[in-house]
Amino acid sequence: MLHPLMRVVAAVSLFDGVQTILTGVVEGAGKQFHGSYTNLLVFYGFAVPLALWLAFRRGLGVLGMWSGMLCGSVLQAAAYGAICALIRWDREAARVARLHARL
């Protein structure tokens, strides 16, 4: 039987991979400020306090820490997905074409 902690760690790995890929898309599109702000807000404003609360106030220990990080990874992946969805890719492509035309 699989330990409950392993399920949470596996889910963290999955969503962390998704958010890492989307981080690259956001940064590659020149939206580094949005990525930095999202990271600061989600992990330090939400995930870490939640992890500490689950671990120590709710008595979940290590499982609580990983559960907080899971919530942060899911939220960050969703936030980066929203940023990517809101980028006007036709305008970005035209902007990059203008930049490369100057070279």
mmCIF file of C-alpha atoms in Angstrom:
data_model
loop_
_atom_site.group_PDB
_atom_site.id
_atom_site.type_symbol
_atom_site.label_atom_id
_atom_site.label_comp_id
_atom_site.label_asym_id
_atom_site.label_seq_id
_atom_site.Cartn_x
_atom_site.Cartn_y
_atom_site.Cartn_z
ATOM 1 C CA MET A 1 0.000 0.000 0.000
ATOM 2 C CA LEU A 2 1.238 3.458 -0.902
ATOM 3 C CA HIS A 3 1.926 5.828 1.962
ATOM 4 C CA PRO A 4 -0.354 8.928 1.845
ATOM 5 C CA LEU A 5 2.706 11.170 1.781
ATOM 6 C CA MET A 6 3.874 9.603 -1.482
ATOM 7 C CA ARG A 7 0.603 10.541 -3.185
ATOM 8 C CA VAL A 8 1.030 14.158 -2.161
ATOM 9 C CA VAL A 9 4.703 14.234 -3.200
ATOM 10 C CA ALA A 10 3.796 12.724 -6.593
ATOM 11 C CA ALA A 11 1.119 15.376 -7.115
ATOM 12 C CA VAL A 12 3.558 18.127 -6.110
ATOM 13 C CA SER A 13 6.027 16.801 -8.685
ATOM 14 C CA LEU A 14 3.370 16.836 -11.400
ATOM 15 C CA PHE A 15 2.112 20.356 -10.745
ATOM 16 C CA ASP A 16 5.607 21.689 -10.089
ATOM 17 C CA GLY A 17 6.602 20.447 -13.541
ATOM 18 C CA VAL A 18 3.602 22.158 -15.128
ATOM 19 C CA GLN A 19 4.273 25.444 -13.365
ATOM 20 C CA THR A 20 7.969 25.259 -14.270
ATOM 21 C CA ILE A 21 7.115 24.917 -17.963
ATOM 22 C CA LEU A 22 4.605 27.764 -17.757
ATOM 23 C CA THR A 23 7.192 29.885 -15.928
ATOM 24 C CA GLY A 24 9.443 29.508 -18.960
ATOM 25 C CA VAL A 25 6.612 30.562 -21.272
ATOM 26 C CA VAL A 26 5.809 33.627 -19.160
ATOM 27 C CA GLU A 27 9.462 34.666 -18.896
ATOM 28 C CA GLY A 28 10.099 33.952 -22.576
ATOM 29 C CA ALA A 29 7.194 36.233 -23.447
ATOM 30 C CA GLY A 30 8.906 39.044 -21.548
ATOM 31 C CA LYS A 31 6.512 39.019 -18.601
ATOM 32 C CA GLN A 32 9.142 38.486 -15.905
ATOM 33 C CA PHE A 33 7.467 40.969 -13.565
ATOM 34 C CA HIS A 34 4.213 39.004 -13.668
ATOM 35 C CA GLY A 35 6.072 35.767 -12.981
ATOM 36 C CA SER A 36 8.036 37.211 -10.072
ATOM 37 C CA TYR A 37 4.965 38.794 -8.533
ATOM 38 C CA THR A 38 2.986 35.560 -8.919
ATOM 39 C CA ASN A 39 5.765 33.524 -7.331
ATOM 40 C CA LEU A 40 6.098 35.924 -4.411
ATOM 41 C CA LEU A 41 2.371 36.130 -3.807
ATOM 42 C CA VAL A 42 1.538 32.433 -4.201
ATOM 43 C CA PHE A 43 4.435 30.791 -2.408
ATOM 44 C CA TYR A 44 5.364 33.286 0.273
ATOM 45 C CA GLY A 45 1.897 34.739 0.746
ATOM 46 C CA PHE A 46 -0.129 31.534 0.508
ATOM 47 C CA ALA A 47 1.715 28.191 0.258
ATOM 48 C CA VAL A 48 4.294 28.628 3.015
ATOM 49 C CA PRO A 49 1.807 29.987 5.594
ATOM 50 C CA LEU A 50 -0.648 27.224 4.658
ATOM 51 C CA ALA A 51 2.064 24.566 4.945
ATOM 52 C CA LEU A 52 3.100 25.843 8.369
ATOM 53 C CA TRP A 53 -0.506 26.013 9.545
ATOM 54 C CA LEU A 54 -1.265 22.486 8.337
ATOM 55 C CA ALA A 55 1.943 21.084 9.786
ATOM 56 C CA PHE A 56 1.915 22.714 13.198
ATOM 57 C CA ARG A 57 -1.574 24.018 13.988
ATOM 58 C CA ARG A 58 -3.463 21.105 12.463
ATOM 59 C CA GLY A 59 -0.844 18.575 13.564
ATOM 60 C CA LEU A 60 -0.254 17.012 10.141
ATOM 61 C CA GLY A 61 3.535 17.286 10.325
ATOM 62 C CA VAL A 62 5.411 16.510 7.116
ATOM 63 C CA LEU A 63 2.180 15.648 5.301
ATOM 64 C CA GLY A 64 0.900 19.137 6.113
ATOM 65 C CA MET A 65 4.062 20.756 4.784
ATOM 66 C CA TRP A 66 3.823 18.867 1.494
ATOM 67 C CA SER A 67 0.082 19.514 1.260
ATOM 68 C CA GLY A 68 0.697 23.241 1.557
ATOM 69 C CA MET A 69 3.297 23.048 -1.188
ATOM 70 C CA LEU A 70 0.849 21.066 -3.323
ATOM 71 C CA CYS A 71 -1.766 23.794 -2.964
ATOM 72 C CA GLY A 72 0.861 26.379 -3.887
ATOM 73 C CA SER A 73 1.994 24.446 -6.958
ATOM 74 C CA VAL A 74 -1.581 24.004 -8.171
ATOM 75 C CA LEU A 75 -2.373 27.681 -7.615
ATOM 76 C CA GLN A 76 0.829 28.823 -9.283
ATOM 77 C CA ALA A 77 0.250 26.563 -12.303
ATOM 78 C CA ALA A 78 -3.269 27.993 -12.598
ATOM 79 C CA ALA A 79 -1.992 31.567 -12.293
ATOM 80 C CA TYR A 80 0.692 31.039 -14.935
ATOM 81 C CA GLY A 81 -1.880 29.347 -17.161
ATOM 82 C CA ALA A 82 -4.115 32.400 -16.809
ATOM 83 C CA ILE A 83 -1.218 34.733 -17.631
ATOM 84 C CA CYS A 84 -0.408 32.666 -20.736
ATOM 85 C CA ALA A 85 -4.068 32.684 -21.785
ATOM 86 C CA LEU A 86 -4.241 36.470 -21.471
ATOM 87 C CA ILE A 87 -1.139 37.157 -23.555
ATOM 88 C CA ARG A 88 -2.063 38.471 -26.992
ATOM 89 C CA TRP A 89 0.191 36.151 -28.930
ATOM 90 C CA ASP A 90 -0.399 37.845 -32.294
ATOM 91 C CA ARG A 91 0.872 41.129 -30.838
ATOM 92 C CA GLU A 92 3.817 39.379 -29.186
ATOM 93 C CA ALA A 93 4.769 37.747 -32.487
ATOM 94 C CA ALA A 94 4.588 41.103 -34.284
ATOM 95 C CA ARG A 95 6.683 42.763 -31.562
ATOM 96 C CA VAL A 96 9.367 40.088 -31.784
ATOM 97 C CA ALA A 97 9.365 40.320 -35.591
ATOM 98 C CA ARG A 98 9.989 44.085 -35.327
ATOM 99 C CA LEU A 99 12.822 43.505 -32.857
ATOM 100 C CA HIS A 100 14.486 40.950 -35.136
ATOM 101 C CA ALA A 101 14.040 43.160 -38.199
ATOM 102 C CA ARG A 102 16.350 45.716 -36.578
ATOM 103 C CA LEU A 103 19.160 43.178 -36.254
#
